[in-house]
PDB file of C-alpha atoms in Angstrom:
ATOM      1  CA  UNK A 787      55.690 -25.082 -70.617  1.00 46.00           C
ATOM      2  CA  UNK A 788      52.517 -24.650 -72.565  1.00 48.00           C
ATOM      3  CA  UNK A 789      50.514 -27.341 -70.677  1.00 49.00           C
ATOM      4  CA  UNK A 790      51.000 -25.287 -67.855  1.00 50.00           C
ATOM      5  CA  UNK A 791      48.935 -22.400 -68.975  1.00 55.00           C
ATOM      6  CA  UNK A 792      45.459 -23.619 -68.144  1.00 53.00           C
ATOM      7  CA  UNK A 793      46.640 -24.123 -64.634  1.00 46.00           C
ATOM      8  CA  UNK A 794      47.864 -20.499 -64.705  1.00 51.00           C
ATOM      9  CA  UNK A 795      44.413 -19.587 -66.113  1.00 52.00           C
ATOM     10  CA  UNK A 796      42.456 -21.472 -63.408  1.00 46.00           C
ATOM     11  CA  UNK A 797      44.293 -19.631 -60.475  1.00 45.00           C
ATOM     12  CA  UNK A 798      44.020 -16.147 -62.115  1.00 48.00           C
ATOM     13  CA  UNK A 799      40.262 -16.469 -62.550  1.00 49.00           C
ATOM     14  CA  UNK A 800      39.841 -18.011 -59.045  1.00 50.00           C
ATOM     15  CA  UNK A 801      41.868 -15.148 -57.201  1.00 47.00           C
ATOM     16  CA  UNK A 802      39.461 -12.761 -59.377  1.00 49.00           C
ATOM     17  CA  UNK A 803      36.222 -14.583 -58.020  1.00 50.00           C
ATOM     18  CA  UNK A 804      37.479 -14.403 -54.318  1.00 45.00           C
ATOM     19  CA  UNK A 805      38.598 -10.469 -54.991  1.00 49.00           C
ATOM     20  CA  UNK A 806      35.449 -10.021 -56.121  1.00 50.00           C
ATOM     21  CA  UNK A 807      33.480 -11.896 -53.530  1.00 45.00           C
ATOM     22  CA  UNK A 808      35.520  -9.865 -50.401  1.00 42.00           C
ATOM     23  CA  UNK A 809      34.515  -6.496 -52.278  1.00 42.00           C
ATOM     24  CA  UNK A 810      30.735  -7.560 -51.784  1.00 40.00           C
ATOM     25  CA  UNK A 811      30.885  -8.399 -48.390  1.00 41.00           C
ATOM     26  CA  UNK A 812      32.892  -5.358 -47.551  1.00 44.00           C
ATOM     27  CA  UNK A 813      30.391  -3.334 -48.691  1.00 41.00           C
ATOM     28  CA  UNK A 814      27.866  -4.506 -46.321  1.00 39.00           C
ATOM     29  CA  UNK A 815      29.006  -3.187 -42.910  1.00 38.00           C
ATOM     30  CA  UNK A 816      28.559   0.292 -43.697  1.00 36.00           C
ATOM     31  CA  UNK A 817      24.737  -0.405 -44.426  1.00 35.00           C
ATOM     32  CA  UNK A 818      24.224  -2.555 -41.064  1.00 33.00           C
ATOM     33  CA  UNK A 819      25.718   0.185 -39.105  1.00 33.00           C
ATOM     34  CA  UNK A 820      23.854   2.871 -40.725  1.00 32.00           C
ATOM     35  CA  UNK A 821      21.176   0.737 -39.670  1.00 31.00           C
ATOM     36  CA  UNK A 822      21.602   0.335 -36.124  1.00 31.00           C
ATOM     37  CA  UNK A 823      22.679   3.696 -35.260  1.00 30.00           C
ATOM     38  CA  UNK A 824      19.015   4.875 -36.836  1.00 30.00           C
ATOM     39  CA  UNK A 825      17.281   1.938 -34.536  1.00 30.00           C
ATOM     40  CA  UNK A 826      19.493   3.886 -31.881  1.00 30.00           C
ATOM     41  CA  UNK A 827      18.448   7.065 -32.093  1.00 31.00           C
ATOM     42  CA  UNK A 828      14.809   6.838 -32.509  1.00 31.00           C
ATOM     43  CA  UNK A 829      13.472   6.950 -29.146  1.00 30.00           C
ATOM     44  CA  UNK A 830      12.993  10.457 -28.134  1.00 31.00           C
ATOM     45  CA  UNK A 831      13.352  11.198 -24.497  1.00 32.00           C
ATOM     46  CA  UNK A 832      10.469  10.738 -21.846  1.00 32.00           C
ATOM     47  CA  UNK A 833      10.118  14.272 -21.662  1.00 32.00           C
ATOM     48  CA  UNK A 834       9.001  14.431 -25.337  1.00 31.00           C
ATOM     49  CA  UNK A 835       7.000  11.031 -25.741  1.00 32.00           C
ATOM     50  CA  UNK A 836       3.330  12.559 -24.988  1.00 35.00           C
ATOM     51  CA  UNK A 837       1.699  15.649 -26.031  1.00 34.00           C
ATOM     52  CA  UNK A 838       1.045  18.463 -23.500  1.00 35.00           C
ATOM     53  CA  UNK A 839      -1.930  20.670 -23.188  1.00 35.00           C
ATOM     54  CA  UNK A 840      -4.641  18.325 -24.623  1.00 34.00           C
ATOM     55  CA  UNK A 841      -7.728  20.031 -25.215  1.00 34.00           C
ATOM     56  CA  UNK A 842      -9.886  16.970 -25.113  1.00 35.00           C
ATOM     57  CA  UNK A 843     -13.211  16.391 -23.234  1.00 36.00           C
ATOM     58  CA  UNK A 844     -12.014  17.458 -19.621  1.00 45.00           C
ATOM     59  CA  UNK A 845      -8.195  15.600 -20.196  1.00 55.00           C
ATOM     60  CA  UNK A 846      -5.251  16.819 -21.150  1.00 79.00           C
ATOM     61  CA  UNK A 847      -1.592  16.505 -20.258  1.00 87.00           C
ATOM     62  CA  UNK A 848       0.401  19.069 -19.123  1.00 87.00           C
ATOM     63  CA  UNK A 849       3.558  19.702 -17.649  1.00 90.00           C
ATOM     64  CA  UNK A 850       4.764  22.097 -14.753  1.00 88.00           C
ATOM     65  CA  UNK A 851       7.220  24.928 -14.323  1.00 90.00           C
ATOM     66  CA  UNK A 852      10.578  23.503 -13.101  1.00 90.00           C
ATOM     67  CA  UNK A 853      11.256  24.062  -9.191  1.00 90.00           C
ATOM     68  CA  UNK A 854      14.788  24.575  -8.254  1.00 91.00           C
ATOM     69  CA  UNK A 855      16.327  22.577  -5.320  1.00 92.00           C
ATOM     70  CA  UNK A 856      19.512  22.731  -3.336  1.00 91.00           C
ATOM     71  CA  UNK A 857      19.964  19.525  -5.604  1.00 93.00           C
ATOM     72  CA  UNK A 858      18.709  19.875  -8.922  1.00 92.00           C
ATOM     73  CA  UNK A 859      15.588  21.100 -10.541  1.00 93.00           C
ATOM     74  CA  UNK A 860      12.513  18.914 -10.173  1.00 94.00           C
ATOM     75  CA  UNK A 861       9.715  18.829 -12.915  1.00 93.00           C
ATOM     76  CA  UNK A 862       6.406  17.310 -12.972  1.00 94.00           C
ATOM     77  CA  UNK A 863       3.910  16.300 -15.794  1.00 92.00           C
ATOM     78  CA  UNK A 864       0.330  15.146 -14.712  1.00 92.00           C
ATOM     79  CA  UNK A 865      -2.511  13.886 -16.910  1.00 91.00           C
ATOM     80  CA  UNK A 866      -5.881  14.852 -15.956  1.00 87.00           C
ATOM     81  CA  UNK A 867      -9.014  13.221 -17.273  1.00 82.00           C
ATOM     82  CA  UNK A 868     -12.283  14.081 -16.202  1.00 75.00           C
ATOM     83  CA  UNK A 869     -11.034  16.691 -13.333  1.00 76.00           C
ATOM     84  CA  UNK A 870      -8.520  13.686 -11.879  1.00 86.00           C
ATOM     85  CA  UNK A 871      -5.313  12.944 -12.020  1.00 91.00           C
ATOM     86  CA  UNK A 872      -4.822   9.959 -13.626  1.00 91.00           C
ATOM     87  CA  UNK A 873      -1.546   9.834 -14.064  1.00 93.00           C
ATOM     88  CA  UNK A 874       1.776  11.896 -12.816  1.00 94.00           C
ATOM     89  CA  UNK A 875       5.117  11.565 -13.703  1.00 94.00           C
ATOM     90  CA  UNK A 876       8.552  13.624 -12.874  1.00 93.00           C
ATOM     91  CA  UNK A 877      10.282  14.418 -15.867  1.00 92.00           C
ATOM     92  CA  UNK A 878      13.206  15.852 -13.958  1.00 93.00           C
ATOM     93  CA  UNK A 879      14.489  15.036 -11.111  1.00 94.00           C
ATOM     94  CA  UNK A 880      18.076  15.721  -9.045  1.00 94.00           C
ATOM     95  CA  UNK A 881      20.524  12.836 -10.066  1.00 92.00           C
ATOM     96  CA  UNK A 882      24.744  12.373  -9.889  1.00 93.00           C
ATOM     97  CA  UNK A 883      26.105  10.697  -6.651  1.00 93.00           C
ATOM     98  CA  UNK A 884      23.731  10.215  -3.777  1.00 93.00           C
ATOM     99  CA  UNK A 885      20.456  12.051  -5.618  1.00 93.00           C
ATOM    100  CA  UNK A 886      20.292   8.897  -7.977  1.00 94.00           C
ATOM    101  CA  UNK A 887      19.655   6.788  -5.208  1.00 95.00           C
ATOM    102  CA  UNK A 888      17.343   9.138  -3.591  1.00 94.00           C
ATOM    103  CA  UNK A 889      15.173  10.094  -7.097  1.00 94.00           C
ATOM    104  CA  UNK A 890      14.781   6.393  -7.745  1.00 95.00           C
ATOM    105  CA  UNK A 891      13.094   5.813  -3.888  1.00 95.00           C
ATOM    106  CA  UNK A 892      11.243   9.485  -3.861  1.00 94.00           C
ATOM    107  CA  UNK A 893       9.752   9.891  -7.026  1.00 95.00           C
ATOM    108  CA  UNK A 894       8.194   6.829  -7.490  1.00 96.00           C
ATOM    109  CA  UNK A 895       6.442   6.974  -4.275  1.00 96.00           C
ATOM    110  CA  UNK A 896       5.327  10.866  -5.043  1.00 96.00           C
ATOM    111  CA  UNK A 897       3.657   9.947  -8.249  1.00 95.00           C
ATOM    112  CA  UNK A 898       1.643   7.484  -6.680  1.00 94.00           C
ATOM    113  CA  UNK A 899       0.885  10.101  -3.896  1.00 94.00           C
ATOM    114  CA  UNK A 900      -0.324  12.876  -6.524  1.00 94.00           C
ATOM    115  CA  UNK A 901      -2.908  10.102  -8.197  1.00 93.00           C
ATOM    116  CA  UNK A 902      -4.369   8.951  -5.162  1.00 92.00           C
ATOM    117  CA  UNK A 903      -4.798  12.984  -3.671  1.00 91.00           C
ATOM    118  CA  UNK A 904      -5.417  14.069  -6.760  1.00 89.00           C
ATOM    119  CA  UNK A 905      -4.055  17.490  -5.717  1.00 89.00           C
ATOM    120  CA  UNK A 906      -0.808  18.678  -4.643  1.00 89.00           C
ATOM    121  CA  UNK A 907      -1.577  17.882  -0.722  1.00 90.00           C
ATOM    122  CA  UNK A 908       1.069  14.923  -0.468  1.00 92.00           C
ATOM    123  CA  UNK A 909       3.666  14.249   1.686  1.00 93.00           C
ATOM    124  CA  UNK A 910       6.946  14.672   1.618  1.00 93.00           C
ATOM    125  CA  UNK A 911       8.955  11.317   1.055  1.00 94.00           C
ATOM    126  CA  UNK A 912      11.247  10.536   3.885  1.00 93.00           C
ATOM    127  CA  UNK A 913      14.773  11.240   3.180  1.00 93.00           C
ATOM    128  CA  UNK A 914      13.858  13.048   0.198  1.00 93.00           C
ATOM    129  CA  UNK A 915      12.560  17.047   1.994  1.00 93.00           C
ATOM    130  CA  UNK A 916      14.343  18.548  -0.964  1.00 94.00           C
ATOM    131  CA  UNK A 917      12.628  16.624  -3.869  1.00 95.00           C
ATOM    132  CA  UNK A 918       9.574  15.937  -2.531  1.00 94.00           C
ATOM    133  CA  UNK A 919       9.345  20.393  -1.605  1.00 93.00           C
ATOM    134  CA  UNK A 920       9.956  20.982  -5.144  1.00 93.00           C
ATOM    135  CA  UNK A 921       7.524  18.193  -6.803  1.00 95.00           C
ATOM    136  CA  UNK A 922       5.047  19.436  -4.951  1.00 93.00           C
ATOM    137  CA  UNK A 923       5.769  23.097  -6.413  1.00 92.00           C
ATOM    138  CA  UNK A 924       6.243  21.849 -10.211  1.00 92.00           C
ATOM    139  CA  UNK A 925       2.964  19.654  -9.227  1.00 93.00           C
ATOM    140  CA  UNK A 926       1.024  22.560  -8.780  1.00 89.00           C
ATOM    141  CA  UNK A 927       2.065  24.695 -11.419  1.00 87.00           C
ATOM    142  CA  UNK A 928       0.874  22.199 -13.827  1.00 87.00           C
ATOM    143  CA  UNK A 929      -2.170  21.828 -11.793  1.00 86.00           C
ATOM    144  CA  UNK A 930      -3.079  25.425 -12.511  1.00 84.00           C
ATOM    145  CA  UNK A 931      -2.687  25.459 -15.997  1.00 83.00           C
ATOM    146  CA  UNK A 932      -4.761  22.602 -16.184  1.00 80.00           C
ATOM    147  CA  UNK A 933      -7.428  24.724 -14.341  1.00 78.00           C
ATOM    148  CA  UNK A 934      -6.214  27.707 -17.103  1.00 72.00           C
ATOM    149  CA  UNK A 935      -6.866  25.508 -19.764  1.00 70.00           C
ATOM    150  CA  UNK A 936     -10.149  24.310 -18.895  1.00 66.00           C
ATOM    151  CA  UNK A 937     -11.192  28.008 -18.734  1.00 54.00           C
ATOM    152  CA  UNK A 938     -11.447  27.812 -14.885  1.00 45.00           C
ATOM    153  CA  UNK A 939     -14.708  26.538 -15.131  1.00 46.00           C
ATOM    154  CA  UNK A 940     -15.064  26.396 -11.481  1.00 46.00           C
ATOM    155  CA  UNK A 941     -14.833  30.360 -11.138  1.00 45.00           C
ATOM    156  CA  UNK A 942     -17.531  30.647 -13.761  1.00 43.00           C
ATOM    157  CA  UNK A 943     -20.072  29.166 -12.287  1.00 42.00           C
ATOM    158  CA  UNK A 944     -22.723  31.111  -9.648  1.00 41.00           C
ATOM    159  CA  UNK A 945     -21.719  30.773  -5.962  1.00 39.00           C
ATOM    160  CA  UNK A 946     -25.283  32.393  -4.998  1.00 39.00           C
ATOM    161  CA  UNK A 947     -27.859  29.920  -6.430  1.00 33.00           C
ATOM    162  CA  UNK A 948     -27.953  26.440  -5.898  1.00 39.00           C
ATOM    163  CA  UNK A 949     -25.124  24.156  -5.010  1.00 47.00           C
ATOM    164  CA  UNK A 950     -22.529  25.665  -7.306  1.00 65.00           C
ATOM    165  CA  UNK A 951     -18.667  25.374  -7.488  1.00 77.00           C
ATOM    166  CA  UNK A 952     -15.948  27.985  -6.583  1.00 82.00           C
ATOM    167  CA  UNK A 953     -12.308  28.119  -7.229  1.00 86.00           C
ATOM    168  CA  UNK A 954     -11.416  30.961  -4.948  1.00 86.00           C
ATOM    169  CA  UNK A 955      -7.820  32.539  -4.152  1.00 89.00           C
ATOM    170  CA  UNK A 956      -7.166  34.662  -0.887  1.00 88.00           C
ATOM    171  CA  UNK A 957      -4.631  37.474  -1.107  1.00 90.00           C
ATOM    172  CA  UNK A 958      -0.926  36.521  -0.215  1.00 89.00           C
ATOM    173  CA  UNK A 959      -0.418  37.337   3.242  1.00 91.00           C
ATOM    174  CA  UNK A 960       3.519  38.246   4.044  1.00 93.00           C
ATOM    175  CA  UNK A 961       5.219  36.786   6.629  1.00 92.00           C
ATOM    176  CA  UNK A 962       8.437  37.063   8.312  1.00 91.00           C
ATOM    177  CA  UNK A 963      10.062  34.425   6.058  1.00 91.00           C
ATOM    178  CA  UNK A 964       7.851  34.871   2.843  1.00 91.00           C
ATOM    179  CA  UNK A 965       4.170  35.119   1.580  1.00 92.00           C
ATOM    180  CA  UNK A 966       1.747  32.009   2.492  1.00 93.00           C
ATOM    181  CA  UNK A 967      -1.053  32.469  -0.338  1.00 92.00           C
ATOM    182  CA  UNK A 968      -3.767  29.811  -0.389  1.00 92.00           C
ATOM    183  CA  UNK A 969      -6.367  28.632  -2.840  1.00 89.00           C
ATOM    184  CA  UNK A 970      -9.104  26.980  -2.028  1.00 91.00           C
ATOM    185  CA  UNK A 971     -12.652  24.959  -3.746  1.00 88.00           C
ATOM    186  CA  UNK A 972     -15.732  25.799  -2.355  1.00 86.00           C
ATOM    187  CA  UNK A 973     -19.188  23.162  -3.405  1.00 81.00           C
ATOM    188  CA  UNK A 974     -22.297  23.204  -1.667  1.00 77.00           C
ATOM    189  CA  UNK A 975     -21.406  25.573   0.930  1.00 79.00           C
ATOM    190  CA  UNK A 976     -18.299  23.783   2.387  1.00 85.00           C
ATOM    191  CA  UNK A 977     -14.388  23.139   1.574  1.00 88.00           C
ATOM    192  CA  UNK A 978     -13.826  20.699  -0.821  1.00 86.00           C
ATOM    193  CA  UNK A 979     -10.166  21.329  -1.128  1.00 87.00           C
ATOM    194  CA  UNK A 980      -7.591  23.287  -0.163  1.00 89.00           C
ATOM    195  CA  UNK A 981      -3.756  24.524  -2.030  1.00 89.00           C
ATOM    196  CA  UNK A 982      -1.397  26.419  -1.196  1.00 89.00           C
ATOM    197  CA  UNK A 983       0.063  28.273  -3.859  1.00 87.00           C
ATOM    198  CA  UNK A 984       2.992  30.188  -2.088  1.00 90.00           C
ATOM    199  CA  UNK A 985       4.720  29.828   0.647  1.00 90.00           C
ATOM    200  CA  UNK A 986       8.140  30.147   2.766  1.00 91.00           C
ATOM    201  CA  UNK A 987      11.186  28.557   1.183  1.00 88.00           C
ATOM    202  CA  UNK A 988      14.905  28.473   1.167  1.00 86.00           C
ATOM    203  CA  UNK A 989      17.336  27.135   3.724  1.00 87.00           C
ATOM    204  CA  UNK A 990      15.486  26.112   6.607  1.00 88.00           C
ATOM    205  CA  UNK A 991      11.764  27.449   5.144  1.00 88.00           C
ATOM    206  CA  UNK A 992      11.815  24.547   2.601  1.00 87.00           C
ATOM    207  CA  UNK A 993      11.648  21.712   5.192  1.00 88.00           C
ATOM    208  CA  UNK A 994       9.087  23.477   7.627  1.00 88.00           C
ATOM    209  CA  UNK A 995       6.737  24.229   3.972  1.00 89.00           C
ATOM    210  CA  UNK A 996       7.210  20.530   3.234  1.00 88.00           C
ATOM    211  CA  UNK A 997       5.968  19.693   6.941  1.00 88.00           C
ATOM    212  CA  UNK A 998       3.373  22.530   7.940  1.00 89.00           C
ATOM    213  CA  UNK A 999       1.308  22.812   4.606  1.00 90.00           C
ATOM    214  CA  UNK A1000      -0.354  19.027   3.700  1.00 89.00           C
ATOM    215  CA  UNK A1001      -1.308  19.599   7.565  1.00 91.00           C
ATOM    216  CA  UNK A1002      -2.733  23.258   7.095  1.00 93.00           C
ATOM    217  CA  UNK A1003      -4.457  22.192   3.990  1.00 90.00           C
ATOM    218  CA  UNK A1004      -6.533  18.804   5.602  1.00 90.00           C
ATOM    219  CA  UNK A1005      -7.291  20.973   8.481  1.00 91.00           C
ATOM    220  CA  UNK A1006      -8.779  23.651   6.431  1.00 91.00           C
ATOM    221  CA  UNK A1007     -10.881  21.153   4.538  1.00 89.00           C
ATOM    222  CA  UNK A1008     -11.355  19.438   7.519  1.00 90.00           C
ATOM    223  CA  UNK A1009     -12.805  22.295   9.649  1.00 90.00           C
ATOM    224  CA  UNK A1010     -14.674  24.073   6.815  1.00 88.00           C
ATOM    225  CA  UNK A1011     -13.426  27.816   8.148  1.00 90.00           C
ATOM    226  CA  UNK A1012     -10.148  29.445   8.628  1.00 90.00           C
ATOM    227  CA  UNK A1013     -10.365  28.335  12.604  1.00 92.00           C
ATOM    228  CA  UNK A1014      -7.741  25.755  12.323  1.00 93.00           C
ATOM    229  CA  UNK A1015      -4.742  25.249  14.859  1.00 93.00           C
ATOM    230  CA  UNK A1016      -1.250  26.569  13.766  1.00 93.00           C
ATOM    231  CA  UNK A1017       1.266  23.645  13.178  1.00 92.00           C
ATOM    232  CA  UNK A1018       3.821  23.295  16.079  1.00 92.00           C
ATOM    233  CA  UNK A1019       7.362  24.667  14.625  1.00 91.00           C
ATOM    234  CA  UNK A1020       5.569  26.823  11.579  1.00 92.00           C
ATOM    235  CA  UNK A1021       4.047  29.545  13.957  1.00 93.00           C
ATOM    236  CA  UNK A1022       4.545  32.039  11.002  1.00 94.00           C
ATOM    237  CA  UNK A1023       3.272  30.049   8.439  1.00 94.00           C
ATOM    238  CA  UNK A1024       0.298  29.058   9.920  1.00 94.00           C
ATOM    239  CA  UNK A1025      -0.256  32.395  10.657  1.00 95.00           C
ATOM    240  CA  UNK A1026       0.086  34.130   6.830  1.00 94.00           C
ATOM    241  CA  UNK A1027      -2.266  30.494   5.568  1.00 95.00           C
ATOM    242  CA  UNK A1028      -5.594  31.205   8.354  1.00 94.00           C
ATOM    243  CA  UNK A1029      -5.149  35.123   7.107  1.00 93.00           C
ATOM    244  CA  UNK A1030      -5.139  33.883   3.303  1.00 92.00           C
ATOM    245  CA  UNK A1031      -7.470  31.461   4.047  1.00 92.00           C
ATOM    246  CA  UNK A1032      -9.905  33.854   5.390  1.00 92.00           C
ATOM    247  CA  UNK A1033      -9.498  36.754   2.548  1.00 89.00           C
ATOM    248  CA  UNK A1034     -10.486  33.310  -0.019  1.00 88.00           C
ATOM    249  CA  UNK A1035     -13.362  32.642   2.255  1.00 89.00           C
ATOM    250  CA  UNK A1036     -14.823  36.252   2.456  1.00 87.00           C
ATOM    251  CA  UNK A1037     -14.603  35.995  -1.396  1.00 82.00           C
ATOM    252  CA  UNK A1038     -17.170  32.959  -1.641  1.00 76.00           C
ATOM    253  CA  UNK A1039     -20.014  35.375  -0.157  1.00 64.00           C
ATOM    254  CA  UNK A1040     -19.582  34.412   3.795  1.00 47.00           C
TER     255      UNK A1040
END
């Protein structure tokens, strides 16, 4: 019986070694985890990546009031360096069901559009009136405070001598589905571009606005004077636009 107790030794101290082995490892999942759920969580959303409101030389990024749609609100951020867009982005857009499929073919397409017009004179996507109405809206809000935050250097500048710049907005002419209010830039005598910064909307409103204004606004840079032809199917709204138009051209000095 007593040569047995070294045996009885050896398996005690080897059940110890593997008890204390399995404690180790066990204690080495909760750290991984830990771990991986910080690597998960550190990307912040899209919205949040870039700063807004730069005050560098002439660029700055800066993001737009939310439009509401029949779908889902639509948001734009735009980064403009040396008085261009350079870069436009929607950081919300409708989504569930259909709208996914729709966002993912619209906005893509109308971010592109805003860097090559650099201005909010795109068109609407096809298939998308909805979206593309309210990009166009969040577009131009952040357009504006862009021109806020430079100071609206354009305004500040003589119109009478030499061949200076004007940022000039008519009054908002009322319609009989809503006020049409345009702005307009005015260098070296002539239209250099043309916004519209209200017009008709809701129900029906929304597609016409989305079809009559990028045509009102190219033929009022176009022509150089409010004598531009009203767009078939927006009689109204091409109406309340020449009489904004005009009140923002009597304001640069004839």
């Amino acid at each position: 019986m007593r040569k047995s107790h070294p045996v009885r030794r050896a398996v005690l101290a080897g059940a110890a070694t593997v008890s204390g082995i399995v404690l180790l490892l066990s204690l080495k999942p909760a750290s991984d985890s830990g771990s991986a759920s910080a690597a998960g969580g550190a990307a912040p959303p899209v919205a949040a990546q870039s700063p807004q409101g730069g005050r560098g030389a002439g660029a700055g990024t800066v993001t737009g009031d939310a439009a509401r749609t029949q779908y889902g609100p639509v948001q734009v951020r735009v980064t403009v360096s040396g008085g261009k867009i350079t870069k436009a982005e929607a950081v919300q857009a409708p989504k569930g069901g259909q709208s996914d499929r729709v966002t993912a073919d619209a906005v893509p397409k109308l971010n592109q559009a805003a860097v090559a017009a650099g201005n909010a004179d795109i068109d609407a996507v096809s298939g998308a009136t909805y979206t593309s109405a309210g990009y166009v809206k969040s577009l131009q809000s952040a357009l504006d405070k862009a021109a806020a935050a430079a100071g609206s250097a354009g305004q500040q500048e003589p119109g009478g001598a030499g061949p200076g710049t004007q940022v000039l907005t008519g009054d908002a002419a009322q319609t009989q589905y809503g006020p049409v209010q345009v702005r307009i830039t005015v260098s070296g005598g002539k239209i250099t571009g043309a916004e519209t910064l209200q017009a008709p909307k809701g129900g029906r409103s929304d597609q016409v606005t989305a079809d009559a204004v990028p045509q009102l606004n190219r033929a009022a840079v176009a022509a150089g004077n409010a004598d531009i032809d009203a767009v078939s199917g927006a009689t109204y709204t091409s109406a309340g636009y020449t009489q904004s138009l005009q009140s923002a051209l009597d304001r640069a000095g004839g």
